Short mmCIF file of N, CA and C in Angstrom, two decimals:
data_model
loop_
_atom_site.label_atom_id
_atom_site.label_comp_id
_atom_site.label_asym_id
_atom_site.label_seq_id
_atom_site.Cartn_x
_atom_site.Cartn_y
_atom_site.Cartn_z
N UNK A 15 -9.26 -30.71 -35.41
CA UNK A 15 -9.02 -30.93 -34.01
C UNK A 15 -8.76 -32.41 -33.77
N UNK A 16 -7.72 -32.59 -32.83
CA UNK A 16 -7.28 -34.14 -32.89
C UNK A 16 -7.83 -34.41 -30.86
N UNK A 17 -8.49 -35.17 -30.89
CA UNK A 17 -9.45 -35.93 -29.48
C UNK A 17 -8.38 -36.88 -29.00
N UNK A 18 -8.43 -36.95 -27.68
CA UNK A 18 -7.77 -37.91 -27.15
C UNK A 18 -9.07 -39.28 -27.19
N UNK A 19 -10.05 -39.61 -27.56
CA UNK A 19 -11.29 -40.44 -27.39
C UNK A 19 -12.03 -39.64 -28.03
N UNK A 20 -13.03 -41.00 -28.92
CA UNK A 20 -14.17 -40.90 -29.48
C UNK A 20 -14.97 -42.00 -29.22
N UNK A 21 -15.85 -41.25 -28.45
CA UNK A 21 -16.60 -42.90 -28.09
C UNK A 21 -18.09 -42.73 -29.18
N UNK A 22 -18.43 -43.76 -29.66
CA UNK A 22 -19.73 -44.24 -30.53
C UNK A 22 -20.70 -44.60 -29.87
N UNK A 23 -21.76 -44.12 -29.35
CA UNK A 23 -22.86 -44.77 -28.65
C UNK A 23 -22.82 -44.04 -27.86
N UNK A 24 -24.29 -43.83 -26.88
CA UNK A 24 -24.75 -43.14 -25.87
C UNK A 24 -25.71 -43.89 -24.99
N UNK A 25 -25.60 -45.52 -25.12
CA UNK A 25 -26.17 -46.35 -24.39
C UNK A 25 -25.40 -46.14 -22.88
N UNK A 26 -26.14 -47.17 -22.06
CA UNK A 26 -25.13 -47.29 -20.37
C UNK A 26 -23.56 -47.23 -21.10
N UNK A 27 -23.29 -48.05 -21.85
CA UNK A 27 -21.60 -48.20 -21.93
C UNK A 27 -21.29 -46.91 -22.45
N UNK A 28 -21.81 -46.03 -23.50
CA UNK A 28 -20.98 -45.04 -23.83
C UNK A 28 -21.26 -43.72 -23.05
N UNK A 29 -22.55 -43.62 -22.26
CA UNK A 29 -22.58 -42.65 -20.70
C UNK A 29 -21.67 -42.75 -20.19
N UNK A 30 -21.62 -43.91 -19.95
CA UNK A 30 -20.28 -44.30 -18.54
C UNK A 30 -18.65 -44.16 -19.15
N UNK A 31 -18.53 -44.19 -19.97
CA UNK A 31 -17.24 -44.28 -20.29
C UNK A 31 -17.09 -42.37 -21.06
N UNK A 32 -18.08 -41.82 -21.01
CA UNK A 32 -18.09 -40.40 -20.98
C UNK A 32 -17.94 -39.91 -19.95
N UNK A 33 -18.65 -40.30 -18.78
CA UNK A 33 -18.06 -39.93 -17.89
C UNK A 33 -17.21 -39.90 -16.93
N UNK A 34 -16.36 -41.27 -17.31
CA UNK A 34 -14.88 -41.09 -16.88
C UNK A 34 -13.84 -40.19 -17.50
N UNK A 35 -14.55 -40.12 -19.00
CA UNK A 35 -13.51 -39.35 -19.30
C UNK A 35 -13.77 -37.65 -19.40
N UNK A 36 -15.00 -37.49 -18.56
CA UNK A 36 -14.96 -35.92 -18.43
C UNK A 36 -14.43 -35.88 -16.76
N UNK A 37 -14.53 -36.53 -16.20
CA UNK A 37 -13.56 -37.03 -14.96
C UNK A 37 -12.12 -36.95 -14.98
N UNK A 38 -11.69 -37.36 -16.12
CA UNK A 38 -10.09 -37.49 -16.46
C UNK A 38 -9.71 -36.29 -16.74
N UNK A 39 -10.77 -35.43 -16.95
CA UNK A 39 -10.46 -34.31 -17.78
C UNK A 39 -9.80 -34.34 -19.52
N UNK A 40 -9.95 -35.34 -20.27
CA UNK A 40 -9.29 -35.49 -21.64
C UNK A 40 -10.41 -34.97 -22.62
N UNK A 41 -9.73 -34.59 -23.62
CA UNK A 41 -10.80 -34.36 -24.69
C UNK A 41 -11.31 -35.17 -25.80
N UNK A 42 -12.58 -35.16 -25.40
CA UNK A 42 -13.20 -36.26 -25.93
C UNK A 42 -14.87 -36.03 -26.76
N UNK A 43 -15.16 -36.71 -27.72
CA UNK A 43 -16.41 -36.47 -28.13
C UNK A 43 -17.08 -37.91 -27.86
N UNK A 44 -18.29 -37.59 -27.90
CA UNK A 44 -19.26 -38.60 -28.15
C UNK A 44 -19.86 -38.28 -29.07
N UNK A 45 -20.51 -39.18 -29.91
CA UNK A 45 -21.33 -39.89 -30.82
C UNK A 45 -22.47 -40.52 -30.79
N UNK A 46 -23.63 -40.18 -31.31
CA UNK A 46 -25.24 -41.47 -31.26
C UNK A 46 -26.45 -40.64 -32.11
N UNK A 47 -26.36 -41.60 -32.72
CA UNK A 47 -27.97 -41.34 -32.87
C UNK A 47 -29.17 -41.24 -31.88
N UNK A 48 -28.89 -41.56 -30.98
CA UNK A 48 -30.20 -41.39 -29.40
C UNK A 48 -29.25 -41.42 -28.12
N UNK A 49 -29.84 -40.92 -27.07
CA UNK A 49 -29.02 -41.18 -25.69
C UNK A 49 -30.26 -42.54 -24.83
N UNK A 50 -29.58 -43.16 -24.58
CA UNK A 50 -30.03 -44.48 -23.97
C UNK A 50 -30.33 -45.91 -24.53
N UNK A 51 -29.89 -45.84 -25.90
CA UNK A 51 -30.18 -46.88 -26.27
C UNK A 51 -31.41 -47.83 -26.06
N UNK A 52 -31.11 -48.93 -26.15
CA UNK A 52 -32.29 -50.32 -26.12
C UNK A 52 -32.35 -49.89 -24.51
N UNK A 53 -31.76 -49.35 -23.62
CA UNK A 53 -32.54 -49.64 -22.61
C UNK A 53 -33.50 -48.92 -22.24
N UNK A 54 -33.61 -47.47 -22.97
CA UNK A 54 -34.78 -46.56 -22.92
C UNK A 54 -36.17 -47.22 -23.38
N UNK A 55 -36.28 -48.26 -24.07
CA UNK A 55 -36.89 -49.17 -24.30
C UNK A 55 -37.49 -50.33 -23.37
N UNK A 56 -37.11 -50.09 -22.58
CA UNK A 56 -37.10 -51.52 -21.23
C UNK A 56 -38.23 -50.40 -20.13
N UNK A 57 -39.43 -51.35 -20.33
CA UNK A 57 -40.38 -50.91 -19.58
C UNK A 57 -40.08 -51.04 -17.82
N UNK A 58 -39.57 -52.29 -17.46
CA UNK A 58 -38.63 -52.57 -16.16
C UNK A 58 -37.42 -52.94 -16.27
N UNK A 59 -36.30 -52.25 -15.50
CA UNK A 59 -35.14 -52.51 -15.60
C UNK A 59 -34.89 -52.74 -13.88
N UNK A 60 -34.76 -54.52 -13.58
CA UNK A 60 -34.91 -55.02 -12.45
C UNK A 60 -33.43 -55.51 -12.07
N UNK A 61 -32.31 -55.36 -13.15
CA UNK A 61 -30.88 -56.11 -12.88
C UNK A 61 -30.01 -54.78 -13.01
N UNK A 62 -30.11 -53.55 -12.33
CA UNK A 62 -29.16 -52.99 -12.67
C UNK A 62 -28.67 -52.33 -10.75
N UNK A 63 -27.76 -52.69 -10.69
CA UNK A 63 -27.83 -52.91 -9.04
C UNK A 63 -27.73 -51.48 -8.41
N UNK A 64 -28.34 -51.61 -7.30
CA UNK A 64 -28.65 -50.14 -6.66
C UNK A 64 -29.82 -49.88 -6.77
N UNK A 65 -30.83 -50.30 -8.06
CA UNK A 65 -31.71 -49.56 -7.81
C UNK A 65 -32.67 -50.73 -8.62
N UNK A 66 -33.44 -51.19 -7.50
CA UNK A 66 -34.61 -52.32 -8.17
C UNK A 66 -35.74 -51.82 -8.68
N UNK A 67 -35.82 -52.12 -10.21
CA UNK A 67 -37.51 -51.74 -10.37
C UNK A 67 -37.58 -50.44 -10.98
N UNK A 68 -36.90 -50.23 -12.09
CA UNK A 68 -37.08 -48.84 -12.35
C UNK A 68 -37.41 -49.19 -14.10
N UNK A 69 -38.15 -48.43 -14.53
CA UNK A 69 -38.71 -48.37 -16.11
C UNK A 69 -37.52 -47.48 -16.72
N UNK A 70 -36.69 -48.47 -17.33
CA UNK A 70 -35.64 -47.84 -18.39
C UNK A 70 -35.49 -46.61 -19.07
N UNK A 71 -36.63 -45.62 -18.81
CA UNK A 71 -36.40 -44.37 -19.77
C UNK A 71 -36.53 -43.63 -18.07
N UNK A 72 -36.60 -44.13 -17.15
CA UNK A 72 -36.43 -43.27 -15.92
C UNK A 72 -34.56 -43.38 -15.34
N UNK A 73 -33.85 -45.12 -15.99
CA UNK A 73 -32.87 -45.03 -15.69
C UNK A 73 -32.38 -44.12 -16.55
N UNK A 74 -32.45 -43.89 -17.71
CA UNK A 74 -32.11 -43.32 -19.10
C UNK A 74 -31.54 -41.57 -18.20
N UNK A 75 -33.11 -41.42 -17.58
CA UNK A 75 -33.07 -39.81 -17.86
C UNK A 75 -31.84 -39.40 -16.35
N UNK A 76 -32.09 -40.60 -15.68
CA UNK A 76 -30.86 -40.07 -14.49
C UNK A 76 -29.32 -40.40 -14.91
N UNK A 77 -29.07 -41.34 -16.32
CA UNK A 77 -27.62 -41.41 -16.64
C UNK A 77 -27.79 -40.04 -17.14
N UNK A 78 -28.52 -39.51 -17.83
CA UNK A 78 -28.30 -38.29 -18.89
C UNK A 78 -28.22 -37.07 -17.87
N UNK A 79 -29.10 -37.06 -17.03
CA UNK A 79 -28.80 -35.38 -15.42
C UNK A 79 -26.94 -35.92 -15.39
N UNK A 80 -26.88 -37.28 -14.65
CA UNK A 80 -25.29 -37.29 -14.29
C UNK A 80 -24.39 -37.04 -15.62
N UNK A 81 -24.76 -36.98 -16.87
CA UNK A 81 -23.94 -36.30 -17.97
C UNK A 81 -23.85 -34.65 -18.05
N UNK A 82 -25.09 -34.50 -17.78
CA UNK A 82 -25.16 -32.67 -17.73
C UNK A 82 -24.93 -32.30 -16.31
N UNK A 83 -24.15 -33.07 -15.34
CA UNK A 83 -23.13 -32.38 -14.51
C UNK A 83 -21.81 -32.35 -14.50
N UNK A 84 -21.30 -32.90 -15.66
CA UNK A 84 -20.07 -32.78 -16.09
C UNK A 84 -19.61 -32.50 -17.51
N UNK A 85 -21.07 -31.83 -17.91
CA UNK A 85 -21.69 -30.54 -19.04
C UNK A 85 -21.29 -31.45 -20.26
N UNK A 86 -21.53 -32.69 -20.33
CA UNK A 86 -21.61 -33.69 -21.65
C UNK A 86 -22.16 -33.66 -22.69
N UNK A 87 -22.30 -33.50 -24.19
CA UNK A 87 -23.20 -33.29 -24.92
C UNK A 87 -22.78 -34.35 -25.91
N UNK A 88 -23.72 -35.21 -26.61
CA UNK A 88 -23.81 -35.78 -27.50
C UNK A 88 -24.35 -35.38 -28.78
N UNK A 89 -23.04 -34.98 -29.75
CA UNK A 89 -23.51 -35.08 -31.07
C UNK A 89 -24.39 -36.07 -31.32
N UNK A 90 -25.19 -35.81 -32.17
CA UNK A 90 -26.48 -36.66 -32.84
C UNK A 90 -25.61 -36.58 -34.35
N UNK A 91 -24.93 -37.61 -34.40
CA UNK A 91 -24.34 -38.13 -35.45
C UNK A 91 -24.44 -39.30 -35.94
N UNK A 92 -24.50 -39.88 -37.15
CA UNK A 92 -24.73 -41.75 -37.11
C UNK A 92 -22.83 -41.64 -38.31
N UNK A 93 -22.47 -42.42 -37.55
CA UNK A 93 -20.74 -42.91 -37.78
C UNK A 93 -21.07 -43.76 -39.43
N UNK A 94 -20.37 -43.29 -40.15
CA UNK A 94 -20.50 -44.21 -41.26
C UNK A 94 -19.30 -44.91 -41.76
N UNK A 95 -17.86 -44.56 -40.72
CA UNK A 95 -16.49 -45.35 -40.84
C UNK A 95 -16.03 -45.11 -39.78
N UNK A 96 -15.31 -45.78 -39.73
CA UNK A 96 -13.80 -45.59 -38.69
C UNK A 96 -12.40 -46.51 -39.42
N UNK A 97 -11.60 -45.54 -39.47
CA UNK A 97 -9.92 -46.18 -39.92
C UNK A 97 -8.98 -45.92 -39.73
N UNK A 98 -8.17 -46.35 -39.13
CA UNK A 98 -6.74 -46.31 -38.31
C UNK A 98 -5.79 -45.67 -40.08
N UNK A 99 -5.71 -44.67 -39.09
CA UNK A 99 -4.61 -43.89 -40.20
C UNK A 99 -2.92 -43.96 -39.72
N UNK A 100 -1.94 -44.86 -39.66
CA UNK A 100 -1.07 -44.75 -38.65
C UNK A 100 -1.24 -44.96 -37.61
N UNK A 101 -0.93 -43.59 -36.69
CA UNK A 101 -1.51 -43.85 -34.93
C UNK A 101 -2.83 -42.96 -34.55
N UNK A 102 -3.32 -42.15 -36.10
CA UNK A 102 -4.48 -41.33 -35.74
C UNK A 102 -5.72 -42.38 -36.15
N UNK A 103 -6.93 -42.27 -35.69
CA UNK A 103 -8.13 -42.96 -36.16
C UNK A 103 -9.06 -41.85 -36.81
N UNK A 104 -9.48 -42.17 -37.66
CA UNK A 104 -11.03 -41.10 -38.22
C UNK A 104 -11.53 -41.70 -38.38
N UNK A 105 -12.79 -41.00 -37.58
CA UNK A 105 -14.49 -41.45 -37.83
C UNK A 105 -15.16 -40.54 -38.76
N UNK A 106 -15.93 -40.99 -39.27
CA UNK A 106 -16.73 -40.16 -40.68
C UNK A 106 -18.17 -40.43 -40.54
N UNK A 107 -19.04 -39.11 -40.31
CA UNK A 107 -20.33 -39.18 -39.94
C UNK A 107 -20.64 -38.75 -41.40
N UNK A 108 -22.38 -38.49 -41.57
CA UNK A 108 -22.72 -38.02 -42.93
C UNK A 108 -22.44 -36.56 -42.81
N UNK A 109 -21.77 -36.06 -41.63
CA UNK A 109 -21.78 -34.55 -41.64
C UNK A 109 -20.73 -33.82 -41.37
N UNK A 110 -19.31 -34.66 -40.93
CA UNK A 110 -18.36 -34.28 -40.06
C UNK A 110 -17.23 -35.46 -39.95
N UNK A 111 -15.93 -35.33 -40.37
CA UNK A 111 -15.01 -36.06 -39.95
C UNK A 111 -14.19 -35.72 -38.50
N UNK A 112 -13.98 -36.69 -38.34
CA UNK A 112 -13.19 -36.36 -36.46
C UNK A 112 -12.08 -37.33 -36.53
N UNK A 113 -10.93 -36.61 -35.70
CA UNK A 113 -9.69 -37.41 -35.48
C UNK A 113 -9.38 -37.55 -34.09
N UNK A 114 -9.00 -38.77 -33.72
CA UNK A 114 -8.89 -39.33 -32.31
C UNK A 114 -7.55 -40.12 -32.29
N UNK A 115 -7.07 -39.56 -30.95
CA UNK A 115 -6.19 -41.30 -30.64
C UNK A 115 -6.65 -42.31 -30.65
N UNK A 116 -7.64 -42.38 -30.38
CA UNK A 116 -8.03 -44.04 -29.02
C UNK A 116 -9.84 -43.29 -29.31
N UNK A 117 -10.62 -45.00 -29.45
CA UNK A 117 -12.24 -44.88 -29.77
C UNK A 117 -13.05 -45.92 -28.67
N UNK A 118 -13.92 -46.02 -28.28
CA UNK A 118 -14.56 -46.52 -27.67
C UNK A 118 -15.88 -46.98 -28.67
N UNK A 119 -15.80 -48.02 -28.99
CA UNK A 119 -17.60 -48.82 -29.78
C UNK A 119 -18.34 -49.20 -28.76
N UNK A 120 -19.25 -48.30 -28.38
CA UNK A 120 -19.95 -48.69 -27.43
C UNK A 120 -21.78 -48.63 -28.39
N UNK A 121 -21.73 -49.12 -29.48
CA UNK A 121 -22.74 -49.04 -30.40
C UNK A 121 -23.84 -50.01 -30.25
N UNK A 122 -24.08 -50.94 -28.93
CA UNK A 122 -24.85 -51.84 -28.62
C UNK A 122 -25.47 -52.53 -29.61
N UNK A 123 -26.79 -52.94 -29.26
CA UNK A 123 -27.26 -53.39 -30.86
C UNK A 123 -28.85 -53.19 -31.13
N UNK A 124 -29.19 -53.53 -31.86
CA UNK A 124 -30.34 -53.09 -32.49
C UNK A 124 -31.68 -54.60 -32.93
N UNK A 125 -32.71 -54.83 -32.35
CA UNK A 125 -33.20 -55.78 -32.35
C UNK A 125 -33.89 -55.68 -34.12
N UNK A 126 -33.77 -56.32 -34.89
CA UNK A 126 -34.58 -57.15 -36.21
C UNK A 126 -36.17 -56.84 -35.78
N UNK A 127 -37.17 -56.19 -36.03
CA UNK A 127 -38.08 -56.06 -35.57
C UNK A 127 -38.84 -57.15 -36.90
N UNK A 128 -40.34 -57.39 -36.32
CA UNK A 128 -41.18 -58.08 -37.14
C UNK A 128 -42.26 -57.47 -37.99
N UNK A 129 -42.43 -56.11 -37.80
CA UNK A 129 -43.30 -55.53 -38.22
C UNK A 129 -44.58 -55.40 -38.61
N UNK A 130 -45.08 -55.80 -37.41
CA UNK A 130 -46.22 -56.66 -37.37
C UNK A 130 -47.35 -55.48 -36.35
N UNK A 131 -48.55 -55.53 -36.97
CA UNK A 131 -49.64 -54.34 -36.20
C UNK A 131 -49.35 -54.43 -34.44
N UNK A 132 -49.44 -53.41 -34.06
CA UNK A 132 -49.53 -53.35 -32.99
C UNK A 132 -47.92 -53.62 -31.82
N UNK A 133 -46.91 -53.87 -33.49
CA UNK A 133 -45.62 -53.73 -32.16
C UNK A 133 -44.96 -52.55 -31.61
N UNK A 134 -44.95 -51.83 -32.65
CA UNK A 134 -44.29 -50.68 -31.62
C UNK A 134 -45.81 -50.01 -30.49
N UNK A 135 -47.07 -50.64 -30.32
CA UNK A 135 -48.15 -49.60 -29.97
C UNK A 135 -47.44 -50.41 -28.18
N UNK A 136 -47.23 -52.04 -28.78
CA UNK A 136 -47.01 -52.89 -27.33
C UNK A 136 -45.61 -53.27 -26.88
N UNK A 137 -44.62 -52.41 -27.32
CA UNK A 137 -43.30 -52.46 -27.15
C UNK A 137 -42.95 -51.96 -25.52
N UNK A 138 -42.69 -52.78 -24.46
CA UNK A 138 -42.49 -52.36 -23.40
C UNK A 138 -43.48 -52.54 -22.28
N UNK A 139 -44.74 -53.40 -23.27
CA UNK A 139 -45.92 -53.35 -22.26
C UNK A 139 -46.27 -54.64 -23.34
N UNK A 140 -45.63 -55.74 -23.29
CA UNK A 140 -45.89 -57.30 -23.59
C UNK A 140 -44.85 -57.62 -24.21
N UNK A 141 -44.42 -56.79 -25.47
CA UNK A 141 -43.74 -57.37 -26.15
C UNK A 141 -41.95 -56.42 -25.92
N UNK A 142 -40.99 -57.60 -25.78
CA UNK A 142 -39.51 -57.53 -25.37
C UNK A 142 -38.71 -57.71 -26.51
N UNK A 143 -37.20 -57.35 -26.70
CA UNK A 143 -36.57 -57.71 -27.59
C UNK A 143 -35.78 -58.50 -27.00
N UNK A 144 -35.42 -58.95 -25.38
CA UNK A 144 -34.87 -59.55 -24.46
C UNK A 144 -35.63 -60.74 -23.59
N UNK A 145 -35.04 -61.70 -24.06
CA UNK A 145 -35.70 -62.78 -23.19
C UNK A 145 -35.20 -62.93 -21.52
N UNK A 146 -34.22 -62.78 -21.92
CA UNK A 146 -33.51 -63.33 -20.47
C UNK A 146 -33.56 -62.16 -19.93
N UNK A 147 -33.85 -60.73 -19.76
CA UNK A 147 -33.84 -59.82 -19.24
C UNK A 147 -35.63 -59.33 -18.41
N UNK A 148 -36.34 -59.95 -19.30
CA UNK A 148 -37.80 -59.96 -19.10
C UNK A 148 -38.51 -61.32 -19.28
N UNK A 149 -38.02 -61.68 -19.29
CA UNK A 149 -38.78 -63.18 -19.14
C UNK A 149 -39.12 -63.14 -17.62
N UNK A 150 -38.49 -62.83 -16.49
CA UNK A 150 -39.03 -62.68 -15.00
C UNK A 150 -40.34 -61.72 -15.32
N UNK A 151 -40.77 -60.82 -15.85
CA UNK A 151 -41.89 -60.08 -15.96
C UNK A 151 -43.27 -61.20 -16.45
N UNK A 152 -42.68 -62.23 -17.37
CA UNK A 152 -44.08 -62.89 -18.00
C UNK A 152 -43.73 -64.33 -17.15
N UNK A 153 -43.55 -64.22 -16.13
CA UNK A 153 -43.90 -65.01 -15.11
C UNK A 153 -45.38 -66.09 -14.84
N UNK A 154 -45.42 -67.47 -14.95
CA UNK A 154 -46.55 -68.01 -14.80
C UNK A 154 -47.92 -67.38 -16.12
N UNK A 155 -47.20 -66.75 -17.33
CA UNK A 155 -48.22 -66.08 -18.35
C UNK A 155 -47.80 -66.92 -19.75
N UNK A 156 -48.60 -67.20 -20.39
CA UNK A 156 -48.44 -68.01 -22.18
C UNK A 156 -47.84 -67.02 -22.84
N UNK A 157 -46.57 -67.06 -23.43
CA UNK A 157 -45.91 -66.31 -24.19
C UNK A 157 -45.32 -66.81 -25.29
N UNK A 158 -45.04 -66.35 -26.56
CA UNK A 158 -44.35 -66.96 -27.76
C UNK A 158 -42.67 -66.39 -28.10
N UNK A 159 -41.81 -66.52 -28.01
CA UNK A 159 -40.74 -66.81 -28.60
C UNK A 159 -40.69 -66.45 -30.14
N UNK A 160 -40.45 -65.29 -30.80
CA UNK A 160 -40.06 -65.63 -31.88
C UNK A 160 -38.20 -65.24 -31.96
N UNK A 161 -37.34 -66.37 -32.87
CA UNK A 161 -36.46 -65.90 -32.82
C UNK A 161 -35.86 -66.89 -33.99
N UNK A 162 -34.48 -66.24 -34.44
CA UNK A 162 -34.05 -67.28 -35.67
C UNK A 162 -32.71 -68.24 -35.39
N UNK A 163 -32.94 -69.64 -35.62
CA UNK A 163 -31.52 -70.24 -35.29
C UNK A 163 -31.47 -70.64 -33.44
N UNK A 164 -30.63 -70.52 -33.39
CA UNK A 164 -30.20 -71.25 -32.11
C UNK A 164 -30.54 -69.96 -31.10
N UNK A 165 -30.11 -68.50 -31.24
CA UNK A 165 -30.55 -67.43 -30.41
C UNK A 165 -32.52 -67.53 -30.06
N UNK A 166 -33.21 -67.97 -30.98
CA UNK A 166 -34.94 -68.14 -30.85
C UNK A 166 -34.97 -69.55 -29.36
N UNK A 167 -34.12 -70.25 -29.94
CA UNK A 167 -34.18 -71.81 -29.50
C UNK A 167 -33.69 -71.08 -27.60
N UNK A 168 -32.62 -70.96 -28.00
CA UNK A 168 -32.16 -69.87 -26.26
C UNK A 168 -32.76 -69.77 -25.21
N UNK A 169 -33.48 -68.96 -26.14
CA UNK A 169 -34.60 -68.04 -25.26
C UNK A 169 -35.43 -68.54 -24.95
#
């Protein structure tokens, strides 16, 4: 089967750009290993406009209702290529090849964790993978910075 779109990711960017294109009516798949990405992760999500103050796996679960009203489903696939064949593209999961016109990388990114006791127990409730996104939360509080290079220095 040849897709007009294959989008990679099921973060905000690859919701949203699913659901323009179940809007457009074109045929299209999506792709992810999870629906919501790093922001299902975000204990407050205070910059996303319209709606102040909401804990990221609550924005999560209302992008995902507005996907299952325009009956969206995300393969749980992890992409292990993509290559322009001519004017066709294939993506290659560990389970399934797919052919598309046109792809969308909406694959966000993935924080380097430290692996250190107690981070995933305090992930979302002290400890951030985002400075500039939560740094308004540790307001007037002693906090440490770890980071490598000039991105640590940043923040």
């Amino acid at each position: 089967m040849l897709y007009d779109l294959i989008i990679i990711g099921a973060g905000p960017a690859g919701m949203t750009a699913a659901i323009y294109a179940a809007r457009r009516k074109i045929k299209f798949l999506i792709l992810s290993m999870d629906i919501g990405g790093q922001m299902s992760w975000s204990s407050d999500v205070d910059n996303y406009p319209g709606i102040p103050d909401l804990a990221g796996v609550e924005l999560v679960k209302k992008f995902n209702e507005h996907m299952k009203e325009y009956k969206i489903q995300v393969k749980n696939e992890e992409v292990k290529s993509v290559q322009r064949k001519g004017k066709i593209i294939i993506v290659k999961t560990r389970k399934n090849t797919y052919k598309s016109k046109a792809i969308i990388i909406a694959s966000g990114k993935s924080p380097r964790k430290l692996n250190v006791p107690g981070e995933e127990k305090y992930l979302g409730k002290g400890i951030s993978y985002c400075a500039v996104c939560d740094a308004p939360l540790q307001k007037n509080k002693i906090v440490a910075v770890i980071g490598s290079g000039n991105s640590g220095l940043d923040a």
